[in-house]
mmCIF file with all atom_site columns, C-alpha atoms and ligand atoms in Angstrom:
data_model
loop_
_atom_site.group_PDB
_atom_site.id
_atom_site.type_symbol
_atom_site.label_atom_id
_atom_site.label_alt_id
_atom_site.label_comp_id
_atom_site.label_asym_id
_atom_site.label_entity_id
_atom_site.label_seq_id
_atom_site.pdbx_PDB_ins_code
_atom_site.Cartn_x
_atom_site.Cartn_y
_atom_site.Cartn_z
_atom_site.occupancy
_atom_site.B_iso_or_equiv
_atom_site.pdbx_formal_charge
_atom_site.auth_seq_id
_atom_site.auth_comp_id
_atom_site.auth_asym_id
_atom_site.auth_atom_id
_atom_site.pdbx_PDB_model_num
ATOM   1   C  CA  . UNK A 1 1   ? 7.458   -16.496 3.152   1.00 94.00 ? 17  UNK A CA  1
ATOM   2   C  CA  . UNK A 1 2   ? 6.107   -13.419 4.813   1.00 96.00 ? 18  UNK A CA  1
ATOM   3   C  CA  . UNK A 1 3   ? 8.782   -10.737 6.080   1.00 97.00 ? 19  UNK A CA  1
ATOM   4   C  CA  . UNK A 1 4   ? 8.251   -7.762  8.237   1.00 97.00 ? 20  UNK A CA  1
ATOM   5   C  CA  . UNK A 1 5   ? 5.216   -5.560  7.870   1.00 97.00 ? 21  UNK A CA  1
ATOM   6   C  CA  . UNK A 1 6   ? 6.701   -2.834  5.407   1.00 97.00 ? 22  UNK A CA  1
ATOM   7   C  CA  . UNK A 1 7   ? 3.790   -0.529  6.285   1.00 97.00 ? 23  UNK A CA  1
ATOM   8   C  CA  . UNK A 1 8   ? 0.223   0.069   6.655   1.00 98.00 ? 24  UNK A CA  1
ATOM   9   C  CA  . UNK A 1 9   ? -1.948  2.346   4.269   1.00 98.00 ? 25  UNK A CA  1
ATOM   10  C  CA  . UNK A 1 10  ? -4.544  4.625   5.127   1.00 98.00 ? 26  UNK A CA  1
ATOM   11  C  CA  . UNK A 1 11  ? -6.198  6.054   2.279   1.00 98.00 ? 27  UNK A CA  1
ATOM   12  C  CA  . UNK A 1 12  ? -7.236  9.932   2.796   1.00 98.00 ? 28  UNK A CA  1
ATOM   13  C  CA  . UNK A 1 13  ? -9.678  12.549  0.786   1.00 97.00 ? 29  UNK A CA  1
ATOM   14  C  CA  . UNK A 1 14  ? -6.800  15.385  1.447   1.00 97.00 ? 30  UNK A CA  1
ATOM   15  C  CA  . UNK A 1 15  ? -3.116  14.491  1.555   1.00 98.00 ? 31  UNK A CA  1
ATOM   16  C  CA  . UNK A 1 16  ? -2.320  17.921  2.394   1.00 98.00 ? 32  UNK A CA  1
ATOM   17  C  CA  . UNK A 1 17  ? -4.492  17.519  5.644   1.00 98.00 ? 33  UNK A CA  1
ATOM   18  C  CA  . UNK A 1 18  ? -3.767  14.018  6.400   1.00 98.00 ? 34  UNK A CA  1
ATOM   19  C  CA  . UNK A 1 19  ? -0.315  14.998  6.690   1.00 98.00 ? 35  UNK A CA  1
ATOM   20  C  CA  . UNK A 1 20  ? -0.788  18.001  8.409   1.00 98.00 ? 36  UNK A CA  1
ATOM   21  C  CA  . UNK A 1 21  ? -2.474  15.731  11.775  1.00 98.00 ? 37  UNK A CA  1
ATOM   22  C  CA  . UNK A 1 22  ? 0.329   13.132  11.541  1.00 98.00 ? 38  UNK A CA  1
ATOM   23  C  CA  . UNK A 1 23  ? 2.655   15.996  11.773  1.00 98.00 ? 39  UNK A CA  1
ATOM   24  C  CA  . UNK A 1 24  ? 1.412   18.370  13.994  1.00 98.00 ? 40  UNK A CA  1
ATOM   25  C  CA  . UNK A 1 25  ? -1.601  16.444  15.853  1.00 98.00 ? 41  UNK A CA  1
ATOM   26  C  CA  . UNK A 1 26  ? 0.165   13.357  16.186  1.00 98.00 ? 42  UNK A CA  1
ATOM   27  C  CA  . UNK A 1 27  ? 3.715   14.491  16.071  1.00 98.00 ? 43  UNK A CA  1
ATOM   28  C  CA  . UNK A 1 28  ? 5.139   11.993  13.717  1.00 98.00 ? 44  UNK A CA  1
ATOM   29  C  CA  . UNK A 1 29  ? 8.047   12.349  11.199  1.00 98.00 ? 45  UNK A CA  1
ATOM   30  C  CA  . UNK A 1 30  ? 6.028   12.535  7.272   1.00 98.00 ? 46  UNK A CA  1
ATOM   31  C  CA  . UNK A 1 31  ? 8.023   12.652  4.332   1.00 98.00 ? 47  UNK A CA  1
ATOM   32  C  CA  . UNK A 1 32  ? 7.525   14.510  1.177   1.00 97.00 ? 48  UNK A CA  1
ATOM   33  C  CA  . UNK A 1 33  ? 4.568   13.680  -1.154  1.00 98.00 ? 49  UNK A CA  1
ATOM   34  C  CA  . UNK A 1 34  ? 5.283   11.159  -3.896  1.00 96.00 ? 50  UNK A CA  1
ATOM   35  C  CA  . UNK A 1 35  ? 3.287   11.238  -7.172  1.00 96.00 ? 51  UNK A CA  1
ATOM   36  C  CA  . UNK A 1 36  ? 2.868   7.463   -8.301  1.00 93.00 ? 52  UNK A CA  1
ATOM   37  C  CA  . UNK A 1 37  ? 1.350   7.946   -11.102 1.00 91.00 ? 53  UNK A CA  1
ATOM   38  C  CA  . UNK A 1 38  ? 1.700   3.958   -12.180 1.00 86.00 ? 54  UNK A CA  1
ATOM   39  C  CA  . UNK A 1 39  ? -0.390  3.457   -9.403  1.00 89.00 ? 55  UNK A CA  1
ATOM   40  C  CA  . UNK A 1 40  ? -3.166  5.827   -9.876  1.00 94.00 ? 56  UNK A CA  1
ATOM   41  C  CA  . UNK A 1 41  ? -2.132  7.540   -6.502  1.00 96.00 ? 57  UNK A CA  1
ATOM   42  C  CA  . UNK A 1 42  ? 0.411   10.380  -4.466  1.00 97.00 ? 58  UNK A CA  1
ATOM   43  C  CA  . UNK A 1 43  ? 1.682   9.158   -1.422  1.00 97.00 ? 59  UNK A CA  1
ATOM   44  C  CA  . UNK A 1 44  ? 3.486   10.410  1.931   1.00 98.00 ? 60  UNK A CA  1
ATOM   45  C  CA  . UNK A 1 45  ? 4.896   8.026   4.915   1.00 98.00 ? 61  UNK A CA  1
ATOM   46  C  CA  . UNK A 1 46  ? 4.809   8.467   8.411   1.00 98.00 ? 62  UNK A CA  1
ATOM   47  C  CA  . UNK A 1 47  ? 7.851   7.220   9.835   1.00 97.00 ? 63  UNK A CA  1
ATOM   48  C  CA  . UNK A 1 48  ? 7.378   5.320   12.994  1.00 97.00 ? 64  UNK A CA  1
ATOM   49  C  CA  . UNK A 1 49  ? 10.212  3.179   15.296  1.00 96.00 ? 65  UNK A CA  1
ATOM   50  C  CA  . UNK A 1 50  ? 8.878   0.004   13.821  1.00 96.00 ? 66  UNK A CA  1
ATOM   51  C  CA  . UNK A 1 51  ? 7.489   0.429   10.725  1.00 97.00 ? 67  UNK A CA  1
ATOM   52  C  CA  . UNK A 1 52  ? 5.478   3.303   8.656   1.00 98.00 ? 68  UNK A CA  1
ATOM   53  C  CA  . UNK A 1 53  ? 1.809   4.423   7.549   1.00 98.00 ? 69  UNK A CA  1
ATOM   54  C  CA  . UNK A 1 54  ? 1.356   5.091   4.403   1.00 98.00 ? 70  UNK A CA  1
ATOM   55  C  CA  . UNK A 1 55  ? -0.952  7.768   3.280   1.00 98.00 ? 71  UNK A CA  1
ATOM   56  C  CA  . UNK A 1 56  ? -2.619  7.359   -0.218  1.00 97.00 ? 72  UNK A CA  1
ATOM   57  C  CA  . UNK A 1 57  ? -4.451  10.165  -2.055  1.00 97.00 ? 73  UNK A CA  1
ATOM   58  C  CA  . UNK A 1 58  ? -6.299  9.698   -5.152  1.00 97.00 ? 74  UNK A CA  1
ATOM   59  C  CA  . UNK A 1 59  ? -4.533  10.651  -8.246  1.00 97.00 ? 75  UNK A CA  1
ATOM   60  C  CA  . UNK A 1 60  ? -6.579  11.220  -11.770 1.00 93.00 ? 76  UNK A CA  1
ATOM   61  C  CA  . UNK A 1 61  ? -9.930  9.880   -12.716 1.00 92.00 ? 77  UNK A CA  1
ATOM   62  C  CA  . UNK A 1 62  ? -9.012  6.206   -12.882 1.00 91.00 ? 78  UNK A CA  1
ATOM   63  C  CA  . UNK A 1 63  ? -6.951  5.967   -9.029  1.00 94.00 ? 79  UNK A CA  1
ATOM   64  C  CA  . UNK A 1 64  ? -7.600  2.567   -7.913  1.00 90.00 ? 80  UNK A CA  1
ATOM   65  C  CA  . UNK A 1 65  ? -9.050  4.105   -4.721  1.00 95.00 ? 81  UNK A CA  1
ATOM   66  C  CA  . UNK A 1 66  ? -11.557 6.715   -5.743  1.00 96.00 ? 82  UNK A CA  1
ATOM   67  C  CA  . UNK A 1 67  ? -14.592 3.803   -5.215  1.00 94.00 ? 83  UNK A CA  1
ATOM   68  C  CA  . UNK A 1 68  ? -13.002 2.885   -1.557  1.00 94.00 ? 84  UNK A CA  1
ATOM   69  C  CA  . UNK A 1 69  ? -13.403 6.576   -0.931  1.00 97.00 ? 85  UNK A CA  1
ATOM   70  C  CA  . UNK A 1 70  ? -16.707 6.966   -2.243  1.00 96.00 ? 86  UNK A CA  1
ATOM   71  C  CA  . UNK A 1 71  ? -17.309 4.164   0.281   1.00 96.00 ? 87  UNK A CA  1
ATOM   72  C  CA  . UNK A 1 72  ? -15.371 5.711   2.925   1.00 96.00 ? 88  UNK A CA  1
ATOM   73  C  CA  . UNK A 1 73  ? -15.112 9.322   2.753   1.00 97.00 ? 89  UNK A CA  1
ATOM   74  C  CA  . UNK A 1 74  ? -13.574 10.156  5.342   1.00 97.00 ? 90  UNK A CA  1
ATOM   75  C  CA  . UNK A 1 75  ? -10.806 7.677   4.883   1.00 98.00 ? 91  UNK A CA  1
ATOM   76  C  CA  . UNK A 1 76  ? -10.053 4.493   5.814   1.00 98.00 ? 92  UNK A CA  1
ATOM   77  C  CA  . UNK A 1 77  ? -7.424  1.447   6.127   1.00 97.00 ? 93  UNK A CA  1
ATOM   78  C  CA  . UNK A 1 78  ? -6.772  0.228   2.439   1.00 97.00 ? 94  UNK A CA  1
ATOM   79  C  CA  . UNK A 1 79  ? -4.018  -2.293  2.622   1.00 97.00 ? 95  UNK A CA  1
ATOM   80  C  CA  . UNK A 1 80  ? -1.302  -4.242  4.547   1.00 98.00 ? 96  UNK A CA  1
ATOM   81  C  CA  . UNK A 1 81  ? 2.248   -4.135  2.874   1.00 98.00 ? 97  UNK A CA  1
ATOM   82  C  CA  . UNK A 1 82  ? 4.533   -7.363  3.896   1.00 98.00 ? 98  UNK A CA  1
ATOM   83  C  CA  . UNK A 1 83  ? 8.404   -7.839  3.034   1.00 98.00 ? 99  UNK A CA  1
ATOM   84  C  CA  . UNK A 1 84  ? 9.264   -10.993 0.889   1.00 98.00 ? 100 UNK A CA  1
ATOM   85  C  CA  . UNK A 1 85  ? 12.757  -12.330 -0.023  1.00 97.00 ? 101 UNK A CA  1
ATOM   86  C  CA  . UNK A 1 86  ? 11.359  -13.122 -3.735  1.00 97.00 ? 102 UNK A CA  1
ATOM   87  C  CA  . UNK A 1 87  ? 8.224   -11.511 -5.125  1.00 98.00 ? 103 UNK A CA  1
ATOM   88  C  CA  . UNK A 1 88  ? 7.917   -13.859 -8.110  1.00 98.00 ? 104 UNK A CA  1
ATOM   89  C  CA  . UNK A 1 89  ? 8.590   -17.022 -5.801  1.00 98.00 ? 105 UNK A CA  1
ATOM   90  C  CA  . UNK A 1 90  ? 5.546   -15.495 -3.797  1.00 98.00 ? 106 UNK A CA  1
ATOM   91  C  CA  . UNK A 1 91  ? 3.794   -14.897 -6.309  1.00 98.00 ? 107 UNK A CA  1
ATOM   92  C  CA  . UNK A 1 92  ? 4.159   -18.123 -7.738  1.00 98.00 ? 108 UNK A CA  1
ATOM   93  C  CA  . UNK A 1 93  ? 3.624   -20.330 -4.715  1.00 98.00 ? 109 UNK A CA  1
ATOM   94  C  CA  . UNK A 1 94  ? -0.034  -18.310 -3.776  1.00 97.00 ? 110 UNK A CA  1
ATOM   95  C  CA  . UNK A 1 95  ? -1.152  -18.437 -7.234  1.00 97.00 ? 111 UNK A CA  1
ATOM   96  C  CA  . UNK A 1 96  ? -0.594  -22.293 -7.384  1.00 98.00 ? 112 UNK A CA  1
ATOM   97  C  CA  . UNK A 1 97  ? -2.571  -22.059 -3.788  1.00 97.00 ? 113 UNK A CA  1
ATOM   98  C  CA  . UNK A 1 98  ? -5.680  -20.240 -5.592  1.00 97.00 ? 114 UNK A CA  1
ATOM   99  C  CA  . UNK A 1 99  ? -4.847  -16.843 -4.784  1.00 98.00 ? 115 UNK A CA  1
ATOM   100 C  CA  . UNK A 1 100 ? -5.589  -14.023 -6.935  1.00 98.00 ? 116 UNK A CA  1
ATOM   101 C  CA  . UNK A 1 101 ? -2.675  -11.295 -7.873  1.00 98.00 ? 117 UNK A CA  1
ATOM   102 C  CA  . UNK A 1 102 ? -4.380  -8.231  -8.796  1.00 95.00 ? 118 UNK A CA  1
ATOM   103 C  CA  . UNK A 1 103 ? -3.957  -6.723  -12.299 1.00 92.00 ? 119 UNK A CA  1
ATOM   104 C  CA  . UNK A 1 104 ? -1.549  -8.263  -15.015 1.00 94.00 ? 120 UNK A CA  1
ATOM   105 C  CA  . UNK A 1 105 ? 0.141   -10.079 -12.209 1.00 94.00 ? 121 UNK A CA  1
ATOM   106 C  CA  . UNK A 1 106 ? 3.127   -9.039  -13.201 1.00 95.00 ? 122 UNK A CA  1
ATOM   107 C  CA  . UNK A 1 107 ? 5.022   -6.647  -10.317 1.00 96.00 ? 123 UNK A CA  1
ATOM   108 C  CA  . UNK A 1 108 ? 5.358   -2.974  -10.287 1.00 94.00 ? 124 UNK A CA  1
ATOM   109 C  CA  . UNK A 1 109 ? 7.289   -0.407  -8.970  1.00 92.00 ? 125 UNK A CA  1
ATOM   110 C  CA  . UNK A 1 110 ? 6.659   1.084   -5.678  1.00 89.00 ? 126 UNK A CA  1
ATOM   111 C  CA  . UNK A 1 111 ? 7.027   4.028   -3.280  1.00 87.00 ? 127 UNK A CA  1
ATOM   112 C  CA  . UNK A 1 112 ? 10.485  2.598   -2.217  1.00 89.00 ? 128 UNK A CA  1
ATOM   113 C  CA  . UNK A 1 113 ? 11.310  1.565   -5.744  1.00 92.00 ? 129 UNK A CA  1
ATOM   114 C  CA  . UNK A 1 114 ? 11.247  -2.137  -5.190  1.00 95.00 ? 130 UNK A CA  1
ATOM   115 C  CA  . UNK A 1 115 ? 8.588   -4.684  -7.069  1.00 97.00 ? 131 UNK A CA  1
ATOM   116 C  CA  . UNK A 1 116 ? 5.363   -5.086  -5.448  1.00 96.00 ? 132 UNK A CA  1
ATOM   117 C  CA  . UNK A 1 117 ? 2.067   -6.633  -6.372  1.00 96.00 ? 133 UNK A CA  1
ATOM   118 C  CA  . UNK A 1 118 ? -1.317  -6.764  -5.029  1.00 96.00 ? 134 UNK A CA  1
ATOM   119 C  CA  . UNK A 1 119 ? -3.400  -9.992  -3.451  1.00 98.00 ? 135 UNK A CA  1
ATOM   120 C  CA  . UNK A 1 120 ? -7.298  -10.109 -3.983  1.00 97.00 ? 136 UNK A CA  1
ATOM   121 C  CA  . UNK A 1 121 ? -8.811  -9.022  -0.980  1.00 96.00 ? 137 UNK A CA  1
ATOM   122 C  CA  . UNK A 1 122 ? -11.445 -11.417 -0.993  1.00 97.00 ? 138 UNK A CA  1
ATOM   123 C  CA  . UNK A 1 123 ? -8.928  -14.728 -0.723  1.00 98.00 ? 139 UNK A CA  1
ATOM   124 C  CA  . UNK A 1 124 ? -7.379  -13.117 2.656   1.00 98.00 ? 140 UNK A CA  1
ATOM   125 C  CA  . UNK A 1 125 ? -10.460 -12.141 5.227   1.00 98.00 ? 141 UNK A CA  1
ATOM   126 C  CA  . UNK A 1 126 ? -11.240 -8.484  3.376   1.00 96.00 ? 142 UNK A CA  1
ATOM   127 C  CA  . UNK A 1 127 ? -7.841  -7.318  3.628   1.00 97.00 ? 143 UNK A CA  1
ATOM   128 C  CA  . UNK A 1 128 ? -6.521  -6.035  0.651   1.00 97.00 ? 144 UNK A CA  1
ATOM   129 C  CA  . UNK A 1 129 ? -2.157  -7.376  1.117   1.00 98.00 ? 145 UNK A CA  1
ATOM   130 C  CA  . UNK A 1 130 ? 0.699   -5.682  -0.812  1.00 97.00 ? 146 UNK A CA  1
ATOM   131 C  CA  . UNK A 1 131 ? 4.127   -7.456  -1.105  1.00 98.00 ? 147 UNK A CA  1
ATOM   132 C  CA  . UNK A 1 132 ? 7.353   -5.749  -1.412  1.00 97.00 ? 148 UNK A CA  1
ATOM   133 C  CA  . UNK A 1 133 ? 10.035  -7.447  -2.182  1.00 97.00 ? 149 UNK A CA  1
ATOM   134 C  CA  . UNK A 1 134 ? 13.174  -6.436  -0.056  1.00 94.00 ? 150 UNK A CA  1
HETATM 135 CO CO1 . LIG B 2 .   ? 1.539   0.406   0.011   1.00 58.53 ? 209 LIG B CO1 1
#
């Protein structure tokens, strides 16, 4: 079921900086910021051979990852994005297996502009997983 790893996400305090050490520390290719505002967040990816890092900057008062950074302020990894063929065939197939899809499990639209959904961290050893369907 599980494709490629689409990309990793680190979520930052300061976009603006985060970007700034990928680029110029680190020497990586970053793209532009994206607002998501669906998603409660504004995003940029670091474009690597093999796949990216996605960094994910609170956006408004109800982001989805304001209480991981009040937990880890300086940042920290949030999530783990795999490809999948069929998001709802996923979805489907780990729900019937127990698994918790986070919000209305319905999927929404990403930073690539393909469905996604979330998987309860809790069901899958503390790592919060997004799928992307490709
Ligand atoms: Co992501």
């Amino acid at each position: 079921m599980l494709g490629r790893v689409n990309h990793i996400a680190i979520a930052v305090p300061d976009l603006k900086a985060a970007t700034s050490t990928y680029r110029d520390m680190l020497g990586a290719k970053v793209s532009k910021p994206q607002v998501l505002a669906e998603h409660g967040v504004t995003v940029v990816f670091v474009e690597l051979p093999n796949t990216k890092i996605e960094l994910l900057e609170p956006l408004g008062d109800a982001s989805p990852i304001l209480a991981f950074l009040d937990k880890n302020p300086s940042g920290g990894m949030h999530h783990v994005c795999y490809e999948v063929d069929d998001i709802i065939a996923a979805r489907d197939r780990l729900k019937q297996a127990g698994a918790r899809v986070l919000g209305d499990g319905e999927p929404k639209t990403g930073a690539h502009g393909k469905p996604v959904l979330f998987l309860h961290p809790k069901d899958f050893f503390g790592t919060l997983i997004e799928l992307e369907q490709v």
